[in-house]
Amino acid sequence: MRAAGTPLAWKYVLAAAQVKSQASAIAETARQLRDGAYNCFATQDDLMWHIEVGLVRDQFWVSIFDRSGCVQSLRANIDIHASYLVRVIVGLALFDRSRLGYDPSLKSLPSGGRTIAVKDIEYQVIKTLFISDVLRGRGTVCWRCRTLDAGLDEEEDVVVKSLWADQSRAHKEAEFLQAAADIEGIITLVAEETVMEGDNPRSTATIRQALQDHDRAHELDDIEVRHHHRLVLKPFGLHLEYFTSKKELLSVLKDCVEAHEKLVYEKHILHSDISDNNVMIRAKGTKDGLRRGLLIDLDYASFIGEKRDRTAIAHRTGTLPFMAHEILRMGDEIPHEPHHDLESFLYVLIWTCVCFAGPNCLYRQNFDITKTRIGRWLDLDARMDDVGAAKEKIMCAPADGTDDKFPGFLDEVCDPYFEDLKPCMCELRDVILGEVPANPREMHVNVSEILQRHIDKLSHPDAPITAKSNTSTGGPSRKAPRRRKATGQTDSEALTTDGELLHTELDDEEVAQMKRLRLIQAEKKRRKPAVAPKKIPVPAAPTLPPAVSAPVAGPSQLLRRARGTERSDAAIVGRLRTSEQAGVRDTYNEDALERERERRQGVPANYRLSSSGQATKRRKLD
């Protein structure tokens, strides 16, 4: 179901149903309902919950998805309870958007834009920057916003962050940001609020209140309660892939390492979630001609010395490829230390050298990451301790100094553009994965010194390099850069947005279309109008469109899969696909990681740990 006049795309789906004729298709239908909910959450930035109906032969049920999971009604017989089904269908058809799960606090302007209010200050939404692609969890959404009285002044731009925070956690992100307010390189908190509905906070528990009198209501006790929070943050930042030179890349990384050092040793806060999404570039302001680094997202930080939350492992849905090998192998058996975060910084640098072939989002092409050793880090079916062991084998130098696999690993996976950064990565590896010094802060100092030494050797912009053949390494074609399109943009909008920062990948065919369009525009400007002699028209011979092969999944798509679920084509360019075509998977969602943590503690597969630490039998509402 979608609003009248809207395209056939997940972005416009208000509610959905799956209808099957065979009684054996219940499990398949449930999966497709989940996949549909995922696609709606991944493409709609104002969705709080989503309603779907399953209809299999003579049975039907209703599923409601939110950021704490799914609540499913009992299955009912259509012949016996036909009136219930009619009430459901009519209700979905007549509900306003807020009853269907859409946030009423995002208001549309007559001009077509939207506004959002935080702490009674109204902001105009300029662009959707990020939508979380995990069904259960924080559900983070970020918008680039501007106060209504700021006009066109980009200096006043802020980021409004919306998330559903687990109330069982001891501290919220705002507390850590307030404590770190005077640290340069840490994003600044402008305002924060808990979204209210009347006198009560907006909560995932609200949907479940109707079940409190049910004889199985106790099964809800171990489901986390999440409240809706909003934060206003500044300055506005860009993803690391927008670096303009290798010198700027290392400089941004150094800024974030130094901010992390102050966070740890002056504020006693450990970030614990370093990834490529959290190391950013300041959009405005430079030092020595280089833009500065910005460390964001303290959602899962902790105060050093405090006992970690029970869910500390389960949260890392988005950062599995960047986790330290010890944390992957041993989980809660060891404390998270500052050097583990430094190891994650190193993985951010390695990942950048693997995914890109140059500055300004120049994506690597003709490179199959799954055929390299780093592909093991993205293995959806592997256990976390196996992934950690694979990392350890590559990253850790043997004690006797023989058979060090790390230099060869860099030769195998890094693009030739980053050739002169390999010595830097080797030095960083030796310090970060070497012996921890008696004064742990020395490791941060040593890392900063290594980065600065290599920054001084590089030029900005990059010095010209001699073209190399990438055939042997499977490297990229420099002639076909892959840029990003803003979340929510149509293909035509992206093609007419020349020079703007883009945020979602274009596929190869769209890149080709963009090139053809620009060539045509340039040719029209070059030519002067002339009167051509009349010719007898001759019908052109019909031509077939060029064959386009299906694109091979690149590093960014594979990383999304390792983050929990692969964002489907529908989520990228708004095309409607079936759940099977979308390739949606949830092997590494938050619940799966929580079960992995419990498995290590000896909890049987069909049990889970309650908040009191007792093993209780898993039961499913159906």
Coordinates of C-alpha atoms in Angstrom, one line a residue:
M1 CA 0.0 0.0 0.0
R2 CA 1.3 3.4 -1.0
A3 CA 0.0 6.9 -1.4
A4 CA -1.8 7.7 -4.6
G5 CA 0.4 9.0 -7.4
T6 CA 3.7 7.8 -5.8
P7 CA 6.2 5.6 -7.7
L8 CA 6.4 1.9 -7.1
A9 CA 9.3 2.0 -4.7
W10 CA 10.0 0.9 -1.1
K11 CA 10.5 4.6 -0.2
Y12 CA 6.8 5.2 -0.7
V13 CA 5.4 1.9 0.8
L14 CA 3.1 2.7 3.7
A15 CA 2.2 -0.8 4.7
A16 CA 2.5 -4.2 2.9
A17 CA 1.1 -7.7 2.7
Q18 CA 2.3 -11.1 1.4
V19 CA -0.2 -13.5 0.0
K20 CA 0.6 -17.2 -0.6
S21 CA -1.7 -20.0 -1.8
Q22 CA 0.2 -22.9 -0.2
A23 CA -0.2 -23.7 3.4
S24 CA 3.5 -24.6 3.7
A25 CA 4.7 -21.1 2.8
I26 CA 4.3 -19.6 6.3
A27 CA 8.1 -19.5 7.0
E28 CA 8.8 -18.0 3.6
T29 CA 6.0 -15.4 4.1
A30 CA 7.4 -14.4 7.5
R31 CA 10.9 -13.9 5.9
Q32 CA 9.5 -11.8 3.1
L33 CA 7.6 -9.7 5.6
R34 CA 10.8 -9.1 7.5
D35 CA 12.6 -8.2 4.3
G36 CA 9.9 -5.8 3.3
A37 CA 10.1 -4.1 6.6
Y38 CA 13.9 -3.8 6.3
N39 CA 13.6 -2.2 2.9
C40 CA 11.1 0.3 4.2
F41 CA 13.2 1.2 7.2
A42 CA 16.3 1.5 5.0
T43 CA 14.7 4.0 2.6
Q44 CA 12.3 6.1 4.8
D45 CA 13.9 8.4 7.3
D46 CA 10.7 9.2 9.2
L47 CA 9.5 5.7 9.9
M48 CA 9.1 4.7 13.6
W49 CA 7.3 1.3 13.1
H50 CA 5.9 -0.6 10.1
I51 CA 2.8 -2.8 9.8
E52 CA 2.6 -5.8 7.5
V53 CA 0.0 -8.5 6.9
G54 CA 0.7 -12.2 6.1
L55 CA -2.0 -14.2 4.3
V56 CA -1.3 -17.9 3.7
R57 CA -4.1 -20.0 2.2
D58 CA -6.8 -19.7 4.9
Q59 CA -4.7 -18.1 7.7
F60 CA -3.7 -14.5 8.3
W61 CA -1.7 -12.5 10.9
V62 CA -0.4 -9.0 11.5
S63 CA 3.3 -8.2 12.2
I64 CA 4.5 -4.9 13.6
F65 CA 8.2 -4.1 13.3
D66 CA 10.0 -1.5 15.3
R67 CA 13.5 -0.9 16.6
S68 CA 13.1 -3.5 19.4
G69 CA 12.1 -6.3 16.9
C70 CA 8.8 -7.7 15.8
V71 CA 5.5 -8.3 17.5
Q72 CA 3.3 -10.8 15.6
S73 CA -0.3 -11.6 16.3
L74 CA -1.7 -15.1 16.6
R75 CA -2.6 -16.6 13.2
A76 CA -6.3 -16.6 12.6
N77 CA -8.6 -18.5 10.2
I78 CA -10.0 -16.3 7.5
D79 CA -13.4 -18.2 7.4
I80 CA -13.9 -17.9 11.1
H81 CA -12.4 -14.4 11.7
A82 CA -13.2 -12.7 8.4
S83 CA -14.4 -9.6 10.2
Y84 CA -11.0 -9.2 11.8
L85 CA -9.3 -9.2 8.5
V86 CA -11.7 -6.7 7.1
R87 CA -11.0 -4.4 10.1
V88 CA -7.3 -4.7 9.5
I89 CA -7.5 -3.8 5.8
V90 CA -9.9 -1.0 6.3
G91 CA -7.8 0.4 9.2
L92 CA -4.7 0.4 7.1
A93 CA -6.5 2.1 4.3
L94 CA -8.0 4.9 6.6
F95 CA -5.2 5.5 9.1
D96 CA -3.3 8.7 8.8
R97 CA 0.5 8.6 8.5
S98 CA 1.2 8.9 12.2
R99 CA -1.0 5.8 12.9
L100 CA 0.9 3.9 10.2
G101 CA 4.2 4.6 12.0
Y102 CA 5.4 7.9 10.5
D103 CA 7.0 10.6 12.7
P104 CA 4.5 13.5 13.0
S105 CA 7.2 15.8 14.2
L106 CA 8.7 16.0 10.7
K107 CA 6.5 18.5 9.1
S108 CA 6.3 19.3 5.4
L109 CA 6.6 22.9 4.1
P110 CA 4.4 24.3 1.3
S111 CA 7.7 24.7 -0.7
G112 CA 8.2 20.9 -0.6
G113 CA 10.9 20.9 2.1
R114 CA 10.6 19.6 5.7
T115 CA 11.2 20.9 9.2
I116 CA 12.1 19.3 12.5
A117 CA 12.0 20.8 15.9
V118 CA 14.5 20.0 18.7
K119 CA 14.2 21.9 22.1
D120 CA 11.6 24.2 20.5
I121 CA 14.1 25.3 17.8
E122 CA 12.8 24.6 14.3
Y123 CA 15.3 23.4 11.7
Q124 CA 14.9 23.0 7.9
V125 CA 16.0 19.6 6.6
I126 CA 18.6 20.2 3.9
K127 CA 19.5 16.6 3.1
T128 CA 19.2 13.1 4.6
L129 CA 22.8 12.1 5.3
F130 CA 22.4 8.6 6.8
I131 CA 19.8 5.9 7.4
S132 CA 20.7 2.9 9.5
D133 CA 20.4 -0.3 7.5
V134 CA 19.8 -2.6 10.5
L135 CA 16.2 -3.5 11.3
R136 CA 16.6 -4.0 15.0
G137 CA 18.8 -1.5 16.9
R138 CA 19.4 2.2 17.3
G139 CA 17.8 3.0 13.9
T140 CA 20.1 6.0 13.5
V141 CA 19.0 8.7 11.0
C142 CA 21.1 11.9 10.4
W143 CA 19.9 15.0 8.6
R144 CA 21.9 18.0 7.5
C145 CA 19.8 20.9 8.8
R146 CA 19.8 24.7 9.1
T147 CA 17.8 27.0 11.4
L148 CA 14.9 28.8 9.5
D149 CA 16.5 32.2 10.1
A150 CA 19.9 31.2 8.8
G151 CA 19.0 31.7 5.2
L152 CA 21.6 30.3 2.8
D153 CA 24.5 30.5 5.3
E154 CA 26.1 27.1 5.3
E155 CA 28.3 28.0 8.3
E156 CA 25.2 27.5 10.4
D157 CA 24.5 24.0 9.2
V158 CA 24.2 21.3 11.9
V159 CA 23.5 17.6 12.0
V160 CA 20.3 16.4 13.6
K161 CA 20.7 12.8 14.8
S162 CA 17.7 10.6 15.6
L163 CA 18.1 7.3 17.4
W164 CA 16.3 4.8 19.5
A165 CA 18.4 4.4 22.7
D166 CA 18.4 1.2 24.7
Q167 CA 17.2 2.2 28.2
S168 CA 19.2 -0.5 29.9
R169 CA 22.5 1.2 29.1
A170 CA 24.1 3.1 31.9
H171 CA 24.9 6.2 29.9
K172 CA 23.6 8.0 26.9
E173 CA 25.7 9.6 24.1
A174 CA 24.8 13.1 25.3
E175 CA 26.6 12.5 28.6
F176 CA 29.8 11.6 26.9
L177 CA 29.6 14.5 24.5
Q178 CA 29.0 16.9 27.4
A179 CA 32.1 15.6 29.2
A180 CA 34.2 15.9 26.0
A181 CA 32.9 19.4 25.1
D182 CA 36.3 21.1 25.3
I183 CA 38.2 18.5 23.2
E184 CA 39.1 19.6 19.7
G185 CA 38.2 17.0 17.1
I186 CA 35.2 15.6 19.0
I187 CA 31.8 16.6 17.6
T188 CA 30.0 19.2 19.7
L189 CA 26.6 18.7 21.3
V190 CA 24.3 21.7 20.6
A191 CA 21.1 20.3 22.1
E192 CA 19.5 17.0 22.9
E193 CA 16.0 15.8 23.9
T194 CA 13.9 12.8 24.4
V195 CA 10.9 12.9 22.0
M196 CA 7.7 13.1 24.0
E197 CA 4.2 11.9 23.2
G198 CA 2.1 13.9 25.7
D199 CA 3.7 13.4 29.1
N200 CA 5.5 10.2 28.2
P201 CA 8.6 9.5 26.2
R202 CA 8.2 8.0 22.8
S203 CA 9.0 4.3 23.3
T204 CA 9.0 0.9 21.7
A205 CA 7.2 -0.2 24.9
T206 CA 4.1 1.8 23.8
I207 CA 3.3 -0.7 21.0
R208 CA 3.6 -3.6 23.4
Q209 CA 1.4 -2.1 26.2
A210 CA -1.7 -3.8 24.7
L211 CA 0.0 -7.2 25.4
Q212 CA 0.6 -6.6 29.1
D213 CA -2.5 -8.5 30.1
H214 CA -1.8 -11.4 27.8
D215 CA -1.0 -14.7 29.5
R216 CA 2.4 -14.7 27.7
A217 CA 3.3 -11.1 28.6
H218 CA 6.3 -12.3 30.7
E219 CA 8.0 -13.1 27.4
L220 CA 8.4 -9.3 26.8
D221 CA 10.5 -8.9 29.9
D222 CA 13.8 -9.7 28.1
I223 CA 13.1 -7.4 25.1
E224 CA 14.9 -4.1 25.4
V225 CA 12.9 -0.9 25.7
R226 CA 14.1 1.9 23.4
H227 CA 13.3 5.6 23.7
H228 CA 13.4 8.0 20.8
H229 CA 16.1 10.6 21.2
R230 CA 17.3 13.5 19.1
L231 CA 20.7 15.3 19.2
V232 CA 21.8 18.5 17.4
L233 CA 25.5 18.3 16.6
K234 CA 28.1 20.4 14.9
P235 CA 30.2 20.9 12.9
F236 CA 28.9 19.2 9.8
G237 CA 31.2 16.5 8.6
L238 CA 31.9 14.4 5.5
H239 CA 32.8 10.7 5.3
L240 CA 36.4 9.8 5.1
E241 CA 36.1 8.8 1.4
Y242 CA 36.0 12.5 0.5
F243 CA 39.7 13.0 1.3
T244 CA 41.4 15.1 -1.4
S245 CA 44.9 13.6 -1.1
K246 CA 46.8 11.0 0.8
K247 CA 48.3 13.8 2.9
E248 CA 44.9 14.9 4.0
L249 CA 43.8 11.3 4.6
L250 CA 46.6 10.7 7.1
S251 CA 46.1 14.2 8.6
V252 CA 42.4 13.5 9.3
L253 CA 43.3 10.2 10.9
K254 CA 46.0 11.8 13.1
D255 CA 43.5 14.5 14.3
C256 CA 41.0 11.7 15.3
V257 CA 43.8 9.7 17.0
E258 CA 44.8 12.8 19.0
A259 CA 41.2 13.5 19.9
H260 CA 40.8 9.9 21.0
E261 CA 44.0 10.2 23.2
K262 CA 42.5 13.2 25.1
L263 CA 39.2 11.4 25.4
V264 CA 40.8 8.5 27.0
Y265 CA 43.5 10.1 29.2
E266 CA 41.8 13.4 30.1
K267 CA 38.1 12.5 30.2
H268 CA 38.5 8.7 31.0
I269 CA 36.1 7.8 28.2
L270 CA 36.7 4.9 25.8
H271 CA 35.0 5.2 22.4
S272 CA 34.8 1.5 21.7
D273 CA 33.2 1.8 18.3
I274 CA 35.8 3.2 15.8
S275 CA 34.9 2.5 12.2
D276 CA 34.9 4.2 8.8
N277 CA 31.5 5.7 9.6
N278 CA 32.9 7.5 12.7
V279 CA 36.1 9.0 11.4
M280 CA 35.0 12.1 9.5
I281 CA 36.3 15.2 7.7
R282 CA 35.2 18.7 8.8
A283 CA 33.4 20.3 5.9
K284 CA 34.6 23.7 6.8
G285 CA 37.9 25.1 8.1
T286 CA 41.5 24.0 7.3
K287 CA 44.9 23.9 8.9
D288 CA 47.9 24.3 6.5
G289 CA 45.5 23.8 3.7
L290 CA 44.2 20.5 5.0
R291 CA 40.7 19.9 6.3
R292 CA 40.6 18.6 9.9
G293 CA 39.4 15.3 11.3
L294 CA 36.3 14.8 13.4
L295 CA 35.5 11.9 15.6
I296 CA 31.8 11.2 16.1
D297 CA 29.3 8.7 17.5
L298 CA 29.9 8.0 21.2
D299 CA 26.7 5.9 21.4
Y300 CA 28.7 3.0 22.8
A301 CA 31.4 4.7 24.7
S302 CA 32.0 3.9 28.3
F303 CA 33.7 5.5 31.3
I304 CA 37.0 3.7 32.0
G305 CA 36.8 1.7 35.2
E306 CA 33.0 1.2 35.1
K307 CA 31.6 -2.2 34.4
R308 CA 30.6 -2.6 30.8
D309 CA 27.0 -3.0 29.8
R310 CA 25.9 -6.6 29.2
T311 CA 25.1 -5.7 25.6
A312 CA 28.5 -4.2 24.8
I313 CA 29.3 -7.0 22.3
A314 CA 25.8 -7.1 20.7
H315 CA 25.9 -3.5 19.6
R316 CA 28.7 -3.8 17.1
T317 CA 26.5 -4.7 14.2
G318 CA 28.0 -2.0 12.0
T319 CA 31.7 -2.4 12.8
L320 CA 32.6 -6.0 12.6
P321 CA 35.4 -5.6 10.0
F322 CA 37.0 -2.9 12.2
M323 CA 36.9 -4.8 15.5
A324 CA 40.2 -5.7 17.2
H325 CA 41.2 -9.3 16.8
E326 CA 41.3 -9.9 20.6
I327 CA 37.7 -8.6 21.0
L328 CA 36.6 -10.8 18.2
R329 CA 38.3 -13.9 19.6
M330 CA 37.5 -13.4 23.3
G331 CA 34.6 -11.0 23.6
D332 CA 33.6 -10.2 27.2
E333 CA 36.4 -12.4 28.6
I334 CA 38.8 -9.4 28.2
P335 CA 38.3 -5.7 28.9
H336 CA 38.1 -3.3 25.9
E337 CA 41.4 -1.3 26.1
P338 CA 42.6 1.9 24.3
H339 CA 44.9 -0.1 22.1
H340 CA 41.9 -2.0 20.7
D341 CA 40.5 1.3 19.5
L342 CA 43.9 2.2 17.9
E343 CA 43.8 -1.2 16.1
S344 CA 40.4 -0.2 14.8
F345 CA 41.9 3.1 13.5
L346 CA 44.5 1.0 11.6
Y347 CA 41.7 -1.1 10.0
V348 CA 40.0 2.2 8.9
L349 CA 43.1 3.2 7.0
I350 CA 43.6 -0.3 5.5
W351 CA 39.9 -0.4 4.5
T352 CA 40.3 3.0 2.7
C353 CA 43.3 1.7 0.8
V354 CA 41.3 -1.4 -0.2
C355 CA 38.1 0.3 -1.3
F356 CA 39.4 3.4 -3.2
A357 CA 41.6 4.1 -6.1
G358 CA 42.2 7.8 -5.4
P359 CA 40.7 10.8 -3.7
N360 CA 37.2 12.2 -3.8
C361 CA 35.3 8.9 -3.7
L362 CA 37.1 7.3 -6.6
Y363 CA 35.9 3.8 -6.0
R364 CA 38.1 0.8 -7.0
Q365 CA 36.9 -1.3 -9.9
N366 CA 37.8 -4.7 -11.4
F367 CA 38.7 -5.9 -7.9
D368 CA 37.1 -8.9 -6.2
I369 CA 37.7 -8.5 -2.5
T370 CA 36.3 -12.0 -1.7
K371 CA 39.3 -13.6 -3.5
T372 CA 41.7 -11.9 -1.1
R373 CA 42.5 -12.6 2.5
I374 CA 40.5 -9.6 3.7
G375 CA 37.4 -11.3 2.4
R376 CA 37.5 -13.6 5.4
W377 CA 36.9 -10.6 7.6
L378 CA 33.6 -10.2 5.9
D379 CA 32.5 -13.8 6.0
L380 CA 28.8 -13.7 7.1
D381 CA 28.7 -17.4 8.0
A382 CA 31.9 -17.5 10.1
R383 CA 32.0 -17.3 13.9
M384 CA 33.4 -14.1 15.4
D385 CA 36.3 -16.0 17.0
D386 CA 37.2 -17.5 13.6
V387 CA 37.2 -14.0 12.0
G388 CA 39.4 -12.8 14.9
A389 CA 41.8 -15.7 14.4
A390 CA 42.1 -14.9 10.7
K391 CA 42.9 -11.3 11.5
E392 CA 45.5 -12.3 14.1
K393 CA 47.3 -14.6 11.6
I394 CA 47.7 -11.6 9.2
M395 CA 48.2 -8.7 11.6
C396 CA 50.5 -10.1 14.3
A397 CA 54.2 -10.4 13.5
P398 CA 55.7 -13.7 14.6
A399 CA 57.9 -13.4 17.7
D400 CA 61.0 -14.7 15.9
G401 CA 60.5 -12.2 13.1
T402 CA 60.1 -14.8 10.4
D403 CA 57.2 -15.3 7.9
D404 CA 55.6 -11.9 8.6
K405 CA 52.4 -12.0 6.5
F406 CA 51.4 -8.4 6.8
P407 CA 53.5 -6.7 4.1
G408 CA 52.4 -9.3 1.6
F409 CA 48.8 -8.8 2.7
L410 CA 49.1 -5.1 1.9
D411 CA 50.5 -5.9 -1.5
E412 CA 47.6 -8.2 -2.2
V413 CA 44.7 -5.9 -1.1
C414 CA 45.8 -2.3 -1.4
D415 CA 45.3 -0.2 -4.5
P416 CA 48.5 1.0 -6.2
Y417 CA 47.5 4.6 -5.5
F418 CA 48.3 3.9 -1.9
E419 CA 51.7 2.3 -2.5
D420 CA 53.6 5.0 -0.5
L421 CA 51.3 4.5 2.5
K422 CA 52.4 0.8 3.0
P423 CA 55.5 1.7 5.1
C424 CA 53.3 3.9 7.3
M425 CA 50.8 1.0 7.8
C426 CA 53.6 -1.4 8.6
E427 CA 55.0 1.0 11.3
L428 CA 51.6 1.5 12.8
R429 CA 51.1 -2.3 12.9
D430 CA 54.4 -2.7 14.8
V431 CA 53.4 -0.2 17.4
I432 CA 49.7 -1.0 17.9
L433 CA 50.0 -4.8 17.8
G434 CA 53.3 -4.9 19.6
E435 CA 53.9 -4.9 23.3
V436 CA 51.8 -2.4 25.3
P437 CA 54.2 0.1 26.9
A438 CA 54.3 0.6 30.7
N439 CA 52.7 4.0 30.2
P440 CA 49.8 3.2 27.8
R441 CA 49.6 6.8 26.6
E442 CA 52.9 6.4 24.8
M443 CA 51.2 4.2 22.2
H444 CA 49.0 7.1 21.2
V445 CA 52.0 9.4 21.1
N446 CA 54.0 7.0 18.9
V447 CA 51.0 6.5 16.5
S448 CA 50.7 10.3 16.1
E449 CA 54.5 10.6 15.5
I450 CA 54.4 7.9 12.8
L451 CA 51.4 9.6 11.1
Q452 CA 53.1 13.0 11.2
R453 CA 56.4 11.7 9.8
H454 CA 54.6 10.3 6.8
I455 CA 52.4 13.3 6.4
D456 CA 55.5 15.4 6.1
K457 CA 56.7 13.2 3.2
L458 CA 53.5 13.7 1.2
S459 CA 52.3 16.6 -0.9
H460 CA 48.9 18.2 -1.1
P461 CA 47.4 17.8 -3.6
D462 CA 48.9 14.5 -4.6
A463 CA 52.1 14.6 -6.7
P464 CA 51.6 13.3 -10.2
I465 CA 52.2 9.6 -10.5
T466 CA 53.2 7.5 -13.5
A467 CA 50.3 5.4 -14.8
K468 CA 50.6 1.7 -14.0
S469 CA 48.9 -1.4 -15.3
N470 CA 46.5 -2.8 -12.7
T471 CA 45.9 -6.1 -14.5
S472 CA 48.0 -8.1 -12.2
T473 CA 46.5 -6.7 -9.0
G474 CA 42.9 -6.4 -10.3
G475 CA 43.2 -2.7 -9.7
P476 CA 40.7 0.0 -10.8
S477 CA 40.2 1.8 -14.0
R478 CA 41.0 5.4 -13.4
K479 CA 38.8 6.4 -16.3
A480 CA 35.5 5.4 -14.6
P481 CA 35.3 6.9 -11.1
R482 CA 32.3 5.8 -9.1
R483 CA 30.7 8.6 -7.2
R484 CA 27.9 8.7 -4.7
K485 CA 24.4 9.9 -5.0
A486 CA 22.5 11.5 -2.2
T487 CA 20.2 9.3 -0.2
G488 CA 16.7 9.8 -1.5
Q489 CA 17.7 11.4 -4.8
T490 CA 16.3 10.1 -8.0
D491 CA 18.6 9.1 -10.8
S492 CA 17.7 12.3 -12.7
E493 CA 18.4 14.5 -9.7
A494 CA 21.8 12.9 -9.3
L495 CA 22.7 13.4 -12.9
T496 CA 21.9 17.1 -12.7
T497 CA 23.8 17.7 -9.5
D498 CA 27.3 18.6 -10.7
G499 CA 30.0 19.0 -8.2
E500 CA 27.8 18.3 -5.1
L501 CA 28.9 15.8 -2.4
L502 CA 27.0 12.6 -3.2
H503 CA 26.2 9.9 -0.7
T504 CA 24.9 6.7 -2.3
E505 CA 26.6 4.6 -4.9
L506 CA 25.8 4.9 -8.6
D507 CA 26.0 1.7 -10.5
D508 CA 28.2 1.3 -13.6
E509 CA 25.4 2.0 -16.1
E510 CA 24.4 5.2 -14.2
V511 CA 28.0 6.4 -14.4
A512 CA 28.0 5.8 -18.1
Q513 CA 24.8 7.7 -18.5
M514 CA 26.3 10.6 -16.5
K515 CA 29.3 10.7 -18.8
R516 CA 27.2 10.6 -22.0
L517 CA 25.0 13.4 -20.7
R518 CA 27.9 15.6 -19.9
L519 CA 29.5 14.9 -23.3
I520 CA 26.3 15.8 -25.0
Q521 CA 26.0 19.1 -23.0
A522 CA 29.6 20.0 -23.8
E523 CA 29.1 19.3 -27.5
K524 CA 26.0 21.5 -27.6
K525 CA 27.9 24.4 -26.0
R526 CA 30.8 24.0 -28.4
R527 CA 28.7 23.9 -31.6
K528 CA 27.4 27.1 -33.1
P529 CA 24.0 27.0 -34.8
A530 CA 24.2 26.6 -38.5
V531 CA 21.7 26.3 -41.4
A532 CA 22.1 22.8 -42.8
P533 CA 21.0 21.9 -46.4
K534 CA 17.8 20.0 -46.6
K535 CA 18.3 16.3 -47.0
I536 CA 15.9 13.5 -47.8
P537 CA 15.3 11.7 -44.5
V538 CA 16.5 8.2 -44.4
P539 CA 15.2 6.0 -41.7
A540 CA 17.9 4.8 -39.3
A541 CA 18.6 1.1 -38.9
P542 CA 17.3 -0.2 -35.6
T543 CA 20.0 -0.8 -33.0
L544 CA 19.9 -2.9 -29.9
P545 CA 20.9 -1.3 -26.6
P546 CA 24.3 -2.4 -25.3
A547 CA 24.3 -5.5 -23.2
V548 CA 24.9 -4.7 -19.5
S549 CA 26.1 -7.4 -17.2
A550 CA 25.1 -7.6 -13.6
P551 CA 27.5 -5.6 -11.5
V552 CA 29.8 -7.6 -9.2
A553 CA 29.5 -6.7 -5.5
G554 CA 32.2 -4.3 -4.6
P555 CA 33.9 -3.7 -1.2
S556 CA 31.2 -1.3 -0.1
Q557 CA 28.4 -3.7 -0.7
L558 CA 30.2 -6.5 1.0
L559 CA 30.8 -4.3 4.0
R560 CA 27.1 -3.5 4.2
R561 CA 26.5 -7.3 4.3
A562 CA 28.9 -7.7 7.2
R563 CA 27.1 -4.8 8.9
G564 CA 23.9 -6.8 9.2
T565 CA 21.9 -6.8 6.0
E566 CA 22.8 -6.0 2.5
R567 CA 21.1 -2.8 1.3
S568 CA 19.1 -3.9 -1.7
D569 CA 18.9 -2.0 -5.0
A570 CA 15.6 -0.7 -3.8
A571 CA 17.3 1.0 -0.9
I572 CA 19.9 2.5 -3.2
V573 CA 18.0 3.8 -6.3
G574 CA 14.4 3.3 -5.3
R575 CA 13.6 0.3 -7.6
L576 CA 11.1 -2.2 -6.3
R577 CA 12.6 -5.7 -6.0
T578 CA 11.4 -8.9 -4.5
S579 CA 13.1 -9.8 -1.2
E580 CA 15.0 -12.6 -3.0
Q581 CA 16.4 -10.2 -5.6
A582 CA 17.2 -7.7 -2.9
G583 CA 19.5 -10.2 -1.3
V584 CA 18.6 -9.1 2.2
R585 CA 20.3 -11.0 4.9
D586 CA 20.5 -10.6 8.7
T587 CA 23.2 -13.0 9.7
Y588 CA 25.0 -10.4 11.8
N589 CA 22.1 -8.4 13.2
E590 CA 22.3 -7.3 16.9
D591 CA 20.3 -10.3 18.1
A592 CA 22.7 -12.7 16.3
L593 CA 25.7 -11.1 18.0
E594 CA 24.0 -11.2 21.3
R595 CA 23.5 -15.0 20.8
E596 CA 27.1 -15.3 19.9
R597 CA 28.1 -13.7 23.2
E598 CA 25.8 -16.0 25.1
R599 CA 27.2 -19.1 23.3
R600 CA 30.7 -18.2 24.6
Q601 CA 29.3 -18.2 28.1
G602 CA 27.9 -21.7 27.6
V603 CA 24.2 -20.7 27.3
P604 CA 22.3 -23.3 25.1
A605 CA 21.1 -22.2 21.7
N606 CA 17.4 -22.1 22.7
Y607 CA 18.0 -20.0 25.9
R608 CA 19.0 -16.4 26.5
L609 CA 20.4 -14.4 29.4
S610 CA 17.9 -12.2 31.2
S611 CA 18.9 -8.9 32.7
S612 CA 19.5 -10.6 36.0
G613 CA 22.0 -13.0 34.4
Q614 CA 19.7 -16.1 34.5
A615 CA 19.3 -18.3 31.5
T616 CA 15.7 -18.3 30.3
K617 CA 14.1 -20.3 27.5
R618 CA 13.7 -18.4 24.2
R619 CA 10.1 -18.3 23.1
K620 CA 8.6 -16.8 20.0
L621 CA 5.4 -14.9 19.8
D622 CA 3.5 -16.4 16.9

